[in-house]
Amino acid sequence: MASNFSYWLLGLTLAASLGAAERAQADDVPSLKGRRIGITVVGTEHYWDLRAYQGQIDEVKRLGGVAIALDAGRNDSRQISQIQTLIAQKPDAIVEQLGNGPVLQPWLKKIRGAGIPLFTVDTISPSSINDTTSDNYGIGEKLALQLASDIHGRGNILVFNGFYSVPVCAIRYDELKLVLKAFPDIHIIQPELRDVIPNTVQNAYSQVTDMLQKYPNKGQIAAVWSAWDVPQVGATQAIIAAHRPEVRTYGVDGSPDVVKMVADPTSPAAAVAAQQPYLIGKTAIDNVARYLAGNHDLPPYTFVPSILVNKENAKTAGSQLGQS
Amino acid sequence: MTSESLSPAATQTFSPEPRVASPKERHLGSGQFIRLGSLFALLLVFIYFSCMAPGFSALSNLANIVEQSATLALLAFGMTAVIIGGGGDVIRGGIDLSVGANLGLCIAIYAVSEAAGYSDVTAFLLTLAAGLAVGALNALAVVGLGVLPLLATLAVMNICAGLELVLTQNMVISSASPLLAWITAADWLGLSVTSWSFIIIAAVMLLLVHRTPWGLRLQAVGGHREAARAAGLRVPAYRAASYLGAGLLAALAAILQAARLSGSSPGSGDILLSVVLTSLMSVVFSRRLLPSIGGTILSVLFIGCLINGFQLLNVSSYWVNGVQGLLILGIVALRSLSDRPGVA
Amino acid sequence: MSRTMAAARRRDLTLAAIVRWATPSALLVLLVLFAAASPTFRTPGNLLHILVNNFTLPALVALGMTLVVSAGGIDLSVGTSADIAAMIAVTLMAAGHGLLLSLGAGLAGALAVGLVDALLISGLGISPFLATLGVLFVGESVQQLATNGGTPIYLVSNFPSAGLAGLAHGALLAVPAPLWILGAAVFLVEVLLRRTAFGRHVRASGAAPQVARYSGLPVRRTIGLVYILSALLCGIAGLLLAATVKSYVPLSGNAFLLDAIGAVFVGTTISREAKPNVLGTLLGVFLFGMLHNGLLLIGWNFYWQQVAVGLLVFGVLAASFSARRLQARD
């Protein structure tokens, strides 16, 4: 009981800080008039990716600049070709969002080598001047603690770990493992499940259904964890279809539909760490504008607050996140 | 079409339809019309992009296009060789659906070998061996056992894609070997190793398939299998060689791609549809409306220019697939309208 | 002389039997192996789960493909029809429209894709492989543009009625609704192919198109209709998928394509004339579905499943084609 209250309080505090962060940013951003900003994302078929992408494009336009926006359709090779051509187009700055770290690093280095300022969204890179992201360490830790609390510190859990090569997913997974060290009675069922792109929902649905068949008794599976929330959607649907609502699901990102699922008291979706992708994109461009206006003193990270949406605060969280 | 009987001991149900040029083709030169028209269209697109897309005609950008098209080109050469040797009918003739998955598998093998500590040379040779092995499997199925190429290469594709996933567990495996570093860094006359590979291999394939006796015999085997057999050509050897060649080219492309991606990344096999498109599109650039290496080179560069030009013009990349689809449809509609019946 | 002829005839019959029994034997062997290796596998609940989740949708698509291949063609745009149907239906439902209207509009969308295929192939005479490849490419673009890059549309809160849920999860006489739908489709296609004049025309067009044309059969119209029917079946599959996952996920239909082709051709092995047939197709689809489920339950690494399917298809094809070739050698 007490732990639930503390999480509610934490959620509230974070929510309050959301408004403050937003207000602080709106005032002092220099113009991007006459500037061309390249924006390269690995794909936009996920709500988070799309919102962040749009946040960047809208902010560039709002500040009077021209956005060269490139969506690689989830294909690393295409993203690299786009970056290669983008370098030749010599924009004033380039913002890169997500993607596979090891594949991108040499090309991000090339961007800096060509003298073009590089900024990133949700991507850690030594070549980046500034990375705007959520505090994934905090997210991973708080989500794991919520899970452990909800299942009372004991049980078997299913884990989707298909995208460890994406830095933010790796951070969340590592935090889960770290937290679970303190709960020796919680076991991750082996082998871990792999989420896939494309067809994420259907595939997660199918895998969780198979697992529920394999462990058919109530209580054999306590929860399902995934590093983002699309597999959570599939998992939740599978649990409902198999009539095993005692299995809880956990994820990260906070797409509106998932927030609604969490808000539904009868749904197995127990919590989702909701980020603010549109604001993240907007903030990244604001940093670009400041840099181009002469401020070379930016910190390497800009954290944009997030909310841990759980059953207690889900009703109000939606509006705070700007979702209808 | 050979005669069909419904008895159990029927001859092979699917036998290749001989692709003989119709009198209209040979005489009228409607093939010429299409070819010149296509070349004209290519030129038009090039000029349009040069004028309207800032930076398109810069030498460094053109070099980029060549480099970005290299992987597609190598795979398309292999596919074209298979189609040439198997006859133009896609279902009954020659096709290799496994080239994309083969590429992915070879990249994975290279990355895993490097990660396991093998030397550059060993990893390189293992990769080539893998590509050849896949090609050999295709050859065994198609030529040795008589399985329909569409089905055989489909099954092999699944095997390759599955093996790639087993090796990589659907994760990125990064590689940073001296070989890969050299490929990305080296520069000769402003062109990278990848670009030079494209050019050199294109020249080799062009000569091999269209200028050597071996190549002419390959075309004969594809043009009319029974006649070639009657003339004394060892048909199975030529067809098998084309599949082995496709496998080898996939392995070479894999090395170049591994350099580009600094290792192995899932999804490399998605390139298959583009490969099929470019090989089939090569017909409009050839005099006899048959797949050709020269036509393949032009198709690959055409697609590369389109993708590059679209980006420079700030046209959304979502349109690219649609344009490729319309291209296929336009080309085959053109071709079939000028040549009925007997379309492949 | 007669002794060698008799021996040759016996060998022919043996080879033919091997070919025809390859797939059913493989199915049986695997069933037994999995049932022995995994206690979960042999529960009736699991069997039903395979049928509903791993079998129904691919089977619908494969049925359409059976029709098309019977007519001598191939259809690479099956995923496109399924996706367009789902896209239209889900978009309408998310905007608040009624269930029947949305489903009907979705089917109309699939029909449109089939019409395009038919026009290109029958009308313009383009080869089926290339025509449907082109439609596949264009369909991808359309979906990407319509969803701004491929974002799925979820229906969590916008259910028009229990009807949609009933479609995917309801049951009549303890048989799940999707199986009823599939059963109806199987019955219709089988009757169409084997018992109607249309079916005869389809098979004739596939076996010997020139002869069929000279015999006065309406080959072009038949072939065109076949693509429209295939698209409709795939549209139904797309709607069922959307109902099951309560969403539309762009480009998910393509996952069905390869298994459909594989199943149809694996299915030809059980036919005496090596022609596509409904039973064979269903066996092929079931084989794949059971393989996926069984391997997961016995704990094999997820990724070996694809290798296993590929090897299995390869094996069945190798056995049947080489046996056929040995026969033909006489």
Coordinates of N, CA and C in Angstrom, one line a residue, chain A residues 44 67-71 75-77 80-82 84-86 88-89 100 102-103 106-107 110 162 164-165 194-196, chain B residues 54 60-61 64 67-68 169-172 174 184 257 259-262 264-267 270 308 311-312 314 317-318 321:
Chain A
T44 N 9.3 5.6 -38.8 CA 8.2 6.3 -38.0 C 7.0 5.5 -37.8
A67 N 13.1 22.3 -43.2 CA 13.4 21.0 -42.7 C 13.7 20.0 -43.9
I68 N 14.8 19.3 -43.9 CA 15.0 18.2 -44.8 C 14.7 17.0 -44.0
A69 N 13.5 16.4 -44.2 CA 13.1 15.3 -43.3 C 13.2 14.0 -44.0
L70 N 13.9 13.0 -43.5 CA 14.1 11.8 -44.1 C 13.7 10.6 -43.2
D71 N 12.8 9.8 -43.7 CA 12.4 8.6 -43.0 C 12.9 7.3 -43.7
N75 N 14.9 0.7 -42.4 CA 15.9 0.0 -43.1 C 17.3 0.7 -42.9
D76 N 18.2 0.0 -42.2 CA 19.5 0.7 -41.8 C 20.2 1.1 -43.1
S77 N 20.2 0.3 -44.1 CA 21.0 0.6 -45.3 C 20.5 1.9 -45.9
I80 N 21.6 4.9 -44.0 CA 22.9 5.3 -44.3 C 23.1 6.0 -45.6
S81 N 22.4 5.5 -46.6 CA 22.4 6.2 -47.9 C 21.8 7.6 -47.7
Q82 N 20.8 7.7 -46.9 CA 20.2 9.1 -46.8 C 21.1 10.0 -46.1
Q84 N 24.4 9.8 -46.1 CA 25.5 10.1 -47.0 C 25.1 11.2 -48.0
T85 N 23.8 11.1 -48.5 CA 23.4 12.2 -49.4 C 23.2 13.5 -48.7
L86 N 22.7 13.3 -47.4 CA 22.4 14.5 -46.6 C 23.7 15.3 -46.4
A88 N 26.2 15.5 -48.3 CA 26.5 16.3 -49.5 C 25.6 17.5 -49.7
Q89 N 24.4 17.5 -49.1 CA 23.5 18.6 -49.2 C 23.9 19.8 -48.3
N100 N 20.2 1.9 -35.0 CA 21.1 0.9 -34.3 C 22.4 1.6 -34.1
P102 N 25.7 0.7 -33.3 CA 26.9 0.3 -33.9 C 26.9 0.7 -35.4
V103 N 25.8 0.5 -36.1 CA 25.7 0.8 -37.5 C 25.9 2.3 -37.8
P106 N 29.9 5.2 -37.2 CA 30.9 5.7 -38.2 C 30.4 6.8 -39.0
W107 N 29.1 6.8 -39.4 CA 28.5 7.8 -40.2 C 28.2 9.1 -39.5
K110 N 31.3 10.8 -39.6 CA 31.5 11.5 -40.9 C 30.8 12.8 -40.9
G162 N 14.0 -7.9 -27.8 CA 14.5 -8.1 -29.2 C 15.4 -7.0 -29.7
Y164 N 18.1 -5.1 -28.2 CA 19.2 -4.6 -27.3 C 20.2 -3.7 -28.0
S165 N 20.2 -3.8 -29.3 CA 21.2 -3.0 -30.0 C 20.7 -1.5 -30.1
R194 N 11.5 -12.6 -28.2 CA 12.1 -11.5 -29.0 C 10.9 -10.8 -29.7
D195 N 10.9 -9.5 -29.5 CA 9.9 -8.7 -30.3 C 10.5 -8.4 -31.7
V196 N 9.6 -8.3 -32.6 CA 10.1 -8.1 -34.0 C 9.5 -6.8 -34.6
Chain B
P54 N 19.1 20.5 -56.4 CA 20.3 21.1 -56.1 C 21.4 20.1 -55.7
S60 N 30.7 14.5 -56.8 CA 30.7 13.8 -55.6 C 29.3 13.1 -55.4
N61 N 28.2 13.8 -55.8 CA 26.9 13.2 -55.6 C 26.7 12.0 -56.6
N64 N 28.4 9.2 -55.1 CA 27.6 8.6 -54.1 C 26.5 7.7 -54.6
E67 N 28.1 4.5 -55.5 CA 28.4 3.7 -54.3 C 27.1 3.1 -53.7
Q68 N 26.0 3.9 -53.6 CA 24.8 3.5 -53.0 C 24.1 2.4 -53.7
Q169 N 20.6 -13.8 -33.9 CA 19.5 -13.6 -33.0 C 18.8 -12.3 -33.2
N170 N 18.7 -11.9 -34.4 CA 17.9 -10.7 -34.8 C 18.5 -9.4 -34.2
M171 N 19.8 -9.5 -33.9 CA 20.5 -8.3 -33.3 C 21.6 -7.9 -34.2
V172 N 22.0 -6.6 -33.9 CA 23.1 -6.1 -34.7 C 24.4 -6.7 -34.2
S174 N 28.4 -5.9 -34.6 CA 29.2 -5.0 -35.2 C 30.6 -5.6 -35.5
T184 N 36.0 1.2 -46.4 CA 35.3 2.5 -46.2 C 36.2 3.7 -46.4
Q257 N 28.6 -4.6 -48.2 CA 27.5 -4.1 -47.3 C 28.0 -4.2 -45.8
A259 N 30.9 -3.6 -44.8 CA 31.7 -2.4 -44.6 C 30.8 -1.2 -44.3
R260 N 29.7 -1.1 -45.1 CA 28.8 0.0 -45.0 C 28.1 0.1 -43.7
L261 N 27.7 -1.1 -43.2 CA 26.9 -1.1 -42.0 C 27.8 -1.4 -40.8
S262 N 29.1 -1.5 -41.0 CA 30.0 -1.8 -39.9 C 29.6 -3.1 -39.2
S264 N 26.8 -6.6 -39.2 CA 25.5 -7.2 -39.7 C 24.4 -6.6 -39.0
S265 N 23.3 -6.3 -39.8 CA 22.1 -5.7 -39.2 C 20.9 -6.4 -39.9
P266 N 19.9 -6.7 -39.1 CA 18.7 -7.4 -39.6 C 18.1 -6.6 -40.7
G267 N 17.4 -7.3 -41.6 CA 16.7 -6.7 -42.7 C 17.4 -6.5 -44.0
D270 N 15.6 -7.5 -47.3 CA 14.5 -6.8 -47.9 C 14.8 -6.3 -49.3
N308 N 18.0 9.1 -55.1 CA 18.9 10.2 -54.7 C 18.2 11.6 -55.1
Q311 N 15.4 12.6 -52.8 CA 15.8 13.2 -51.5 C 16.3 14.6 -51.7
L312 N 17.0 14.9 -52.8 CA 17.5 16.2 -53.0 C 16.3 17.2 -53.3
N314 N 13.5 16.9 -51.9 CA 12.7 16.9 -50.7 C 11.3 16.2 -50.9
S317 N 10.1 10.0 -49.0 CA 10.6 8.6 -49.4 C 9.5 7.6 -49.5
Y318 N 8.3 8.0 -49.0 CA 7.2 7.0 -49.1 C 6.8 6.8 -50.6
N321 N 8.6 3.6 -53.3 CA 8.1 2.3 -53.6 C 7.0 2.3 -54.7

